[in-house]
Coordinates of C-alpha atoms and ligand atoms in Angstrom, one line a residue:
M47 CA -141.9 177.6 93.4
V48 CA -142.9 180.2 95.9
T49 CA -145.2 179.7 98.3
K50 CA -146.2 181.4 101.3
S51 CA -145.1 179.7 104.0
S52 CA -141.5 180.1 102.0
I53 CA -142.1 184.3 102.3
L54 CA -142.8 183.4 105.8
G55 CA -139.7 181.0 106.0
L56 CA -137.8 184.1 104.1
I57 CA -138.7 187.3 107.1
A58 CA -138.3 184.7 110.1
A59 CA -134.9 184.4 107.9
L60 CA -134.4 188.2 107.8
A61 CA -135.8 188.9 111.2
V62 CA -133.2 186.7 112.7
V63 CA -130.3 188.6 110.8
L64 CA -132.1 191.9 111.9
I65 CA -132.1 190.7 115.8
A66 CA -128.1 189.8 114.9
V67 CA -126.6 192.4 113.8
S68 CA -128.7 194.7 116.6
I69 CA -127.0 192.8 119.3
V70 CA -123.3 193.2 117.9
G71 CA -124.0 196.9 117.8
E72 CA -124.0 196.8 121.3
D73 CA -121.2 195.3 121.4
V74 CA -119.8 198.3 119.6
N75 CA -120.6 200.0 123.3
N76 CA -120.4 197.5 125.4
Q77 CA -116.3 196.5 125.8
I78 CA -115.4 193.6 128.4
P79 CA -114.6 196.5 130.8
K80 CA -110.5 195.1 131.3
I81 CA -107.2 196.5 130.6
E82 CA -103.7 194.8 130.5
T83 CA -100.3 195.9 130.5
V84 CA -98.5 194.6 127.1
S85 CA -95.3 192.5 127.7
E86 CA -92.3 194.0 128.3
S87 CA -94.0 197.8 128.0
G88 CA -91.5 198.3 131.5
S89 CA -88.3 197.4 129.7
S90 CA -88.4 199.1 126.7
Q91 CA -91.1 202.1 125.1
A92 CA -91.4 200.8 121.9
C93 CA -95.2 199.6 123.0
V94 CA -95.7 203.2 123.2
D95 CA -97.0 204.1 119.1
S96 CA -99.3 201.0 119.5
G97 CA -100.1 201.8 123.3
C98 CA -98.9 200.4 126.7
Y99 CA -101.6 198.9 127.7
T100 CA -104.6 197.4 125.9
P101 CA -107.1 198.5 125.4
S102 CA -104.8 202.1 125.5
V103 CA -108.6 203.7 125.7
L104 CA -111.9 201.9 126.6
T105 CA -114.8 203.3 126.5
V106 CA -117.5 202.1 128.7
K107 CA -120.7 202.7 130.8
S108 CA -121.4 203.9 134.0
G109 CA -121.7 202.1 136.0
T110 CA -119.2 199.6 134.6
V111 CA -116.3 198.0 137.5
V112 CA -113.3 198.3 135.2
T113 CA -111.2 195.5 136.2
M114 CA -107.2 196.6 135.7
T115 CA -104.4 193.8 135.8
N116 CA -101.0 193.7 135.7
T117 CA -100.4 191.0 132.6
D118 CA -96.4 191.3 131.3
S119 CA -94.5 188.7 132.9
F120 CA -91.5 191.1 132.5
G121 CA -92.2 193.8 135.2
I122 CA -93.7 196.1 137.9
H123 CA -96.4 198.5 136.9
T124 CA -99.6 200.9 138.5
F125 CA -102.6 202.0 137.4
T126 CA -102.6 205.3 138.2
S127 CA -104.9 207.9 137.6
G128 CA -103.4 212.1 136.2
T129 CA -101.4 212.7 132.7
V130 CA -98.0 212.7 132.0
D131 CA -95.4 215.8 130.8
G132 CA -93.0 215.2 129.8
F133 CA -91.6 212.3 132.3
T134 CA -93.5 213.9 135.0
P135 CA -96.4 212.1 136.6
Q136 CA -98.9 214.1 137.4
P137 CA -101.8 212.8 139.8
D138 CA -105.4 213.3 139.8
G139 CA -106.3 211.4 142.9
M140 CA -108.9 209.4 141.2
F141 CA -108.2 206.1 141.5
D142 CA -104.5 204.2 141.7
S143 CA -104.0 200.5 142.2
K144 CA -100.2 201.1 143.5
V145 CA -97.5 198.4 142.7
L146 CA -99.0 195.4 141.0
M147 CA -96.7 192.5 140.9
S148 CA -96.7 190.4 137.9
G149 CA -100.9 188.5 137.9
D150 CA -101.5 191.1 140.4
F151 CA -105.1 193.3 139.8
Y152 CA -107.2 196.4 140.3
E153 CA -111.0 197.1 139.8
R154 CA -112.4 200.2 140.1
K155 CA -116.4 201.7 139.6
F156 CA -117.1 204.5 137.5
S157 CA -120.1 206.0 138.4
Q158 CA -119.8 208.9 136.8
K159 CA -118.6 209.6 133.2
G160 CA -116.2 211.5 131.7
T161 CA -112.9 211.0 130.7
Y162 CA -110.5 209.9 133.4
D163 CA -106.7 209.6 131.7
Y164 CA -104.2 207.0 133.3
Y165 CA -100.2 206.3 133.5
C166 CA -97.7 203.7 135.1
T167 CA -95.9 205.6 137.7
L168 CA -93.0 203.3 137.1
H169 CA -92.6 204.1 134.1
T170 CA -94.2 207.1 132.3
W171 CA -94.1 206.5 129.0
M172 CA -96.9 204.0 129.0
T173 CA -101.0 205.8 129.8
G174 CA -104.1 205.2 128.8
Q175 CA -107.5 206.7 129.0
I176 CA -110.9 204.9 130.6
I177 CA -114.1 207.1 129.0
V178 CA -117.4 206.3 130.8
E179 CA -120.2 207.0 129.0
Ligands
CU265 CU1 -95.2 200.3 135.0

């Protein structure tokens, strides 16, 4: 039997689902602002296709502080802004973590919208991108 209260209950349940969907949708544009290095990314180029940084493309909103951590216990790495032409680094001077020992991290706030390429100065096959929206 359909009662007035069961219909109200159904509407309430639907509202909860819609709110949950909208929160999940928001999270897509609001990734956790951290980037890590892939294990052993410095000792071989096996990571190139899947990404030597993870995520290899990070999208954040302007004003976000991004934490870049060397989680690779097998090597030292950098997060240096710029591009790599062949194996020749072309730093653009926007940011540079300098050498990070395993476990070390570097933080930078991204206030300006744009696309920021970066690479590892020690292993120039390691490249990534930060997109600030
Ligand atoms: Cu490296």
